[in-house]
Amino acid sequence: KMKAKSVLGEDPLLAKKENENEKTFGQVVEEYMELRFKPTSVQHAKSTIRKDRYNYTAWFLGKAKDSKLAKFWNENKTILNIASKRLSIISEEDVLQFHEIASVRGKYGANRLVAAIRKLFYWAAKRGHYSGKNPGKRNNLIRNLKII
């Protein structure tokens, strides 16, 4: 891969250094939650923040408090564990597989999780953590899924 980049005129050492500094999906999730899930004065917003924080922590970081969800997550860890992957490595196929497994627990919830993945990639791009194609982009996924 590095030779191919060299042939294309890219500096493979610079690319390697950039890759080492790239954030994982889990790091982006944690940073997002720290900056965006702050308590507000509106009760509805507080409950939404609590729910979103729980879902992000349980599904994206694999730290579910609910024993049934924790067991489900651990049984499907190979597909659901995208937190340890660097952003540039997560593909559209990874998101589709994530959706397929999460759909077992509910299609509506799985759709919301994919929307959250898409939002997190856009957020990471705005902050300069990612510059590639968004693997959760709706147009691409609609072609591959009947319901999303």
PDB file of C-alpha atoms in Angstrom:
ATOM      1  CA  LYS A   1       0.000   0.000   0.000  1.00  0.00           C
ATOM      2  CA  MET A   2       2.829   2.385   0.847  1.00  0.00           C
ATOM      3  CA  LYS A   3       4.570   1.586  -2.456  1.00  0.00           C
ATOM      4  CA  ALA A   4       1.386   2.392  -4.352  1.00  0.00           C
ATOM      5  CA  LYS A   5       1.155   5.762  -2.624  1.00  0.00           C
ATOM      6  CA  SER A   6       4.801   6.402  -3.440  1.00  0.00           C
ATOM      7  CA  VAL A   7       4.186   5.663  -7.126  1.00  0.00           C
ATOM      8  CA  LEU A   8       1.277   8.116  -7.076  1.00  0.00           C
ATOM      9  CA  GLY A   9       3.598  10.818  -5.793  1.00  0.00           C
ATOM     10  CA  GLU A  10       2.465  10.788  -2.185  1.00  0.00           C
ATOM     11  CA  ASP A  11       4.932  10.732   0.660  1.00  0.00           C
ATOM     12  CA  PRO A  12       4.402   7.344   2.349  1.00  0.00           C
ATOM     13  CA  LEU A  13       6.065   8.466   5.588  1.00  0.00           C
ATOM     14  CA  LEU A  14       3.810  11.494   5.821  1.00  0.00           C
ATOM     15  CA  ALA A  15       0.776   9.306   5.136  1.00  0.00           C
ATOM     16  CA  LYS A  16       1.890   6.859   7.828  1.00  0.00           C
ATOM     17  CA  LYS A  17       2.326   9.698  10.327  1.00  0.00           C
ATOM     18  CA  GLU A  18      -1.137  11.085   9.500  1.00  0.00           C
ATOM     19  CA  ASN A  19      -2.617   7.601   9.908  1.00  0.00           C
ATOM     20  CA  GLU A  20      -1.022   7.215  13.353  1.00  0.00           C
ATOM     21  CA  ASN A  21      -2.556  10.530  14.469  1.00  0.00           C
ATOM     22  CA  GLU A  22      -6.002   9.669  13.137  1.00  0.00           C
ATOM     23  CA  LYS A  23      -8.668   9.172  15.772  1.00  0.00           C
ATOM     24  CA  THR A  24     -10.627   6.004  16.341  1.00  0.00           C
ATOM     25  CA  PHE A  25     -14.403   6.019  16.207  1.00  0.00           C
ATOM     26  CA  GLY A  26     -14.476   5.466  19.966  1.00  0.00           C
ATOM     27  CA  GLN A  27     -12.305   8.523  20.586  1.00  0.00           C
ATOM     28  CA  VAL A  28     -14.645  10.606  18.437  1.00  0.00           C
ATOM     29  CA  VAL A  29     -17.688   9.263  20.318  1.00  0.00           C
ATOM     30  CA  GLU A  30     -16.137  10.141  23.680  1.00  0.00           C
ATOM     31  CA  GLU A  31     -15.089  13.623  22.517  1.00  0.00           C
ATOM     32  CA  TYR A  32     -18.531  14.247  21.033  1.00  0.00           C
ATOM     33  CA  MET A  33     -20.292  13.178  24.227  1.00  0.00           C
ATOM     34  CA  GLU A  34     -18.008  15.344  26.341  1.00  0.00           C
ATOM     35  CA  LEU A  35     -18.641  18.440  24.234  1.00  0.00           C
ATOM     36  CA  ARG A  36     -22.242  17.952  23.137  1.00  0.00           C
ATOM     37  CA  PHE A  37     -24.002  16.109  25.966  1.00  0.00           C
ATOM     38  CA  LYS A  38     -23.902  18.849  28.545  1.00  0.00           C
ATOM     39  CA  PRO A  39     -26.800  19.315  30.969  1.00  0.00           C
ATOM     40  CA  THR A  40     -29.292  21.986  29.972  1.00  0.00           C
ATOM     41  CA  SER A  41     -32.103  23.702  31.808  1.00  0.00           C
ATOM     42  CA  VAL A  42     -34.845  22.104  29.698  1.00  0.00           C
ATOM     43  CA  GLN A  43     -36.105  18.810  31.150  1.00  0.00           C
ATOM     44  CA  HIS A  44     -36.843  17.282  27.716  1.00  0.00           C
ATOM     45  CA  ALA A  45     -33.323  18.002  26.574  1.00  0.00           C
ATOM     46  CA  LYS A  46     -31.955  16.417  29.757  1.00  0.00           C
ATOM     47  CA  SER A  47     -33.851  13.184  29.151  1.00  0.00           C
ATOM     48  CA  THR A  48     -32.796  13.161  25.488  1.00  0.00           C
ATOM     49  CA  ILE A  49     -29.176  13.698  26.486  1.00  0.00           C
ATOM     50  CA  ARG A  50     -29.403  10.872  29.033  1.00  0.00           C
ATOM     51  CA  LYS A  51     -30.926   8.526  26.437  1.00  0.00           C
ATOM     52  CA  ASP A  52     -28.416   9.461  23.727  1.00  0.00           C
ATOM     53  CA  ARG A  53     -25.486   9.146  26.143  1.00  0.00           C
ATOM     54  CA  TYR A  54     -26.701   5.691  27.168  1.00  0.00           C
ATOM     55  CA  ASN A  55     -27.150   4.552  23.538  1.00  0.00           C
ATOM     56  CA  TYR A  56     -23.762   5.902  22.425  1.00  0.00           C
ATOM     57  CA  THR A  57     -22.016   4.327  25.408  1.00  0.00           C
ATOM     58  CA  ALA A  58     -23.831   0.997  25.094  1.00  0.00           C
ATOM     59  CA  TRP A  59     -23.793   0.525  21.321  1.00  0.00           C
ATOM     60  CA  PHE A  60     -20.677   2.367  20.167  1.00  0.00           C
ATOM     61  CA  LEU A  61     -18.392   1.820  23.146  1.00  0.00           C
ATOM     62  CA  GLY A  62     -19.779  -1.557  24.235  1.00  0.00           C
ATOM     63  CA  LYS A  63     -20.405  -0.470  27.833  1.00  0.00           C
ATOM     64  CA  ALA A  64     -24.053  -1.368  28.324  1.00  0.00           C
ATOM     65  CA  LYS A  65     -25.515  -1.330  31.820  1.00  0.00           C
ATOM     66  CA  ASP A  66     -28.438  -3.495  30.704  1.00  0.00           C
ATOM     67  CA  SER A  67     -27.302  -7.127  31.079  1.00  0.00           C
ATOM     68  CA  LYS A  68     -29.314  -8.335  28.047  1.00  0.00           C
ATOM     69  CA  LEU A  69     -27.823  -5.675  25.784  1.00  0.00           C
ATOM     70  CA  ALA A  70     -24.329  -6.302  27.181  1.00  0.00           C
ATOM     71  CA  LYS A  71     -24.699 -10.021  26.449  1.00  0.00           C
ATOM     72  CA  PHE A  72     -26.030  -9.284  22.935  1.00  0.00           C
ATOM     73  CA  TRP A  73     -23.175  -6.844  22.267  1.00  0.00           C
ATOM     74  CA  ASN A  74     -20.539  -9.324  23.449  1.00  0.00           C
ATOM     75  CA  GLU A  75     -22.029 -12.095  21.300  1.00  0.00           C
ATOM     76  CA  ASN A  76     -21.792  -9.814  18.238  1.00  0.00           C
ATOM     77  CA  LYS A  77     -18.625  -7.977  19.235  1.00  0.00           C
ATOM     78  CA  THR A  78     -16.757  -8.632  15.973  1.00  0.00           C
ATOM     79  CA  ILE A  79     -19.290  -6.597  14.002  1.00  0.00           C
ATOM     80  CA  LEU A  80     -20.517  -4.126  16.619  1.00  0.00           C
ATOM     81  CA  ASN A  81     -17.076  -3.080  17.871  1.00  0.00           C
ATOM     82  CA  ILE A  82     -16.344  -0.182  15.546  1.00  0.00           C
ATOM     83  CA  ALA A  83     -15.014   1.956  18.417  1.00  0.00           C
ATOM     84  CA  SER A  84     -11.509   0.553  18.091  1.00  0.00           C
ATOM     85  CA  LYS A  85     -11.338   1.197  14.337  1.00  0.00           C
ATOM     86  CA  ARG A  86      -9.720   4.272  12.859  1.00  0.00           C
ATOM     87  CA  LEU A  87     -12.224   6.480  11.044  1.00  0.00           C
ATOM     88  CA  SER A  88     -10.665   5.893   7.626  1.00  0.00           C
ATOM     89  CA  ILE A  89     -10.967   2.113   8.026  1.00  0.00           C
ATOM     90  CA  ILE A  90     -14.713   2.072   8.734  1.00  0.00           C
ATOM     91  CA  SER A  91     -16.470   1.259   5.494  1.00  0.00           C
ATOM     92  CA  GLU A  92     -20.018   1.430   4.244  1.00  0.00           C
ATOM     93  CA  GLU A  93     -20.068  -2.363   4.585  1.00  0.00           C
ATOM     94  CA  ASP A  94     -19.169  -2.041   8.287  1.00  0.00           C
ATOM     95  CA  VAL A  95     -22.118   0.317   8.804  1.00  0.00           C
ATOM     96  CA  LEU A  96     -24.461  -2.019   6.905  1.00  0.00           C
ATOM     97  CA  GLN A  97     -23.334  -4.979   9.027  1.00  0.00           C
ATOM     98  CA  PHE A  98     -23.709  -2.890  12.191  1.00  0.00           C
ATOM     99  CA  HIS A  99     -27.260  -2.020  11.113  1.00  0.00           C
ATOM    100  CA  GLU A 100     -28.093  -5.638  10.292  1.00  0.00           C
ATOM    101  CA  ILE A 101     -26.981  -6.887  13.716  1.00  0.00           C
ATOM    102  CA  ALA A 102     -28.530  -3.958  15.613  1.00  0.00           C
ATOM    103  CA  SER A 103     -31.817  -4.580  13.741  1.00  0.00           C
ATOM    104  CA  VAL A 104     -32.210  -7.806  15.673  1.00  0.00           C
ATOM    105  CA  ARG A 105     -32.932  -5.624  18.709  1.00  0.00           C
ATOM    106  CA  GLY A 106     -35.211  -3.327  16.678  1.00  0.00           C
ATOM    107  CA  LYS A 107     -35.197  -1.743  13.218  1.00  0.00           C
ATOM    108  CA  TYR A 108     -36.149   1.713  14.453  1.00  0.00           C
ATOM    109  CA  GLY A 109     -33.302   1.755  16.954  1.00  0.00           C
ATOM    110  CA  ALA A 110     -30.872   0.414  14.346  1.00  0.00           C
ATOM    111  CA  ASN A 111     -31.867   3.208  11.963  1.00  0.00           C
ATOM    112  CA  ARG A 112     -31.254   5.773  14.716  1.00  0.00           C
ATOM    113  CA  LEU A 113     -27.827   4.282  15.399  1.00  0.00           C
ATOM    114  CA  VAL A 114     -26.879   4.561  11.717  1.00  0.00           C
ATOM    115  CA  ALA A 115     -28.076   8.179  11.761  1.00  0.00           C
ATOM    116  CA  ALA A 116     -25.836   8.744  14.791  1.00  0.00           C
ATOM    117  CA  ILE A 117     -22.862   7.169  12.990  1.00  0.00           C
ATOM    118  CA  ARG A 118     -23.493   9.470  10.026  1.00  0.00           C
ATOM    119  CA  LYS A 119     -23.748  12.493  12.336  1.00  0.00           C
ATOM    120  CA  LEU A 120     -20.533  11.544  14.159  1.00  0.00           C
ATOM    121  CA  PHE A 121     -18.610  11.265  10.881  1.00  0.00           C
ATOM    122  CA  TYR A 122     -19.861  14.687   9.743  1.00  0.00           C
ATOM    123  CA  TRP A 123     -18.958  16.116  13.157  1.00  0.00           C
ATOM    124  CA  ALA A 124     -15.479  14.546  13.004  1.00  0.00           C
ATOM    125  CA  ALA A 125     -14.966  16.008   9.521  1.00  0.00           C
ATOM    126  CA  LYS A 126     -15.927  19.500  10.725  1.00  0.00           C
ATOM    127  CA  ARG A 127     -13.386  19.213  13.530  1.00  0.00           C
ATOM    128  CA  GLY A 128     -10.640  18.061  11.155  1.00  0.00           C
ATOM    129  CA  HIS A 129     -10.477  14.481  12.454  1.00  0.00           C
ATOM    130  CA  TYR A 130     -11.623  12.909   9.194  1.00  0.00           C
ATOM    131  CA  SER A 131     -11.580  13.840   5.530  1.00  0.00           C
ATOM    132  CA  GLY A 132     -12.876  10.779   3.695  1.00  0.00           C
ATOM    133  CA  LYS A 133     -16.266   9.682   2.457  1.00  0.00           C
ATOM    134  CA  ASN A 134     -18.929   9.314   5.148  1.00  0.00           C
ATOM    135  CA  PRO A 135     -19.693   5.560   5.369  1.00  0.00           C
ATOM    136  CA  GLY A 136     -23.072   6.317   6.953  1.00  0.00           C
ATOM    137  CA  LYS A 137     -24.184   8.644   4.163  1.00  0.00           C
ATOM    138  CA  ARG A 138     -27.857   8.053   3.569  1.00  0.00           C
ATOM    139  CA  ASN A 139     -27.816   7.923  -0.260  1.00  0.00           C
ATOM    140  CA  ASN A 140     -25.236   5.145  -0.299  1.00  0.00           C
ATOM    141  CA  LEU A 141     -26.987   3.089   2.358  1.00  0.00           C
ATOM    142  CA  ILE A 142     -30.466   3.367   0.841  1.00  0.00           C
ATOM    143  CA  ARG A 143     -29.233   1.464  -2.190  1.00  0.00           C
ATOM    144  CA  ASN A 144     -28.113  -1.397   0.032  1.00  0.00           C
ATOM    145  CA  LEU A 145     -30.920  -1.445   2.589  1.00  0.00           C
ATOM    146  CA  LYS A 146     -34.644  -1.659   2.147  1.00  0.00           C
ATOM    147  CA  ILE A 147     -35.360   0.170   5.407  1.00  0.00           C
ATOM    148  CA  ILE A 148     -33.132   2.926   6.733  1.00  0.00           C
TER     149      ILE A 148
END
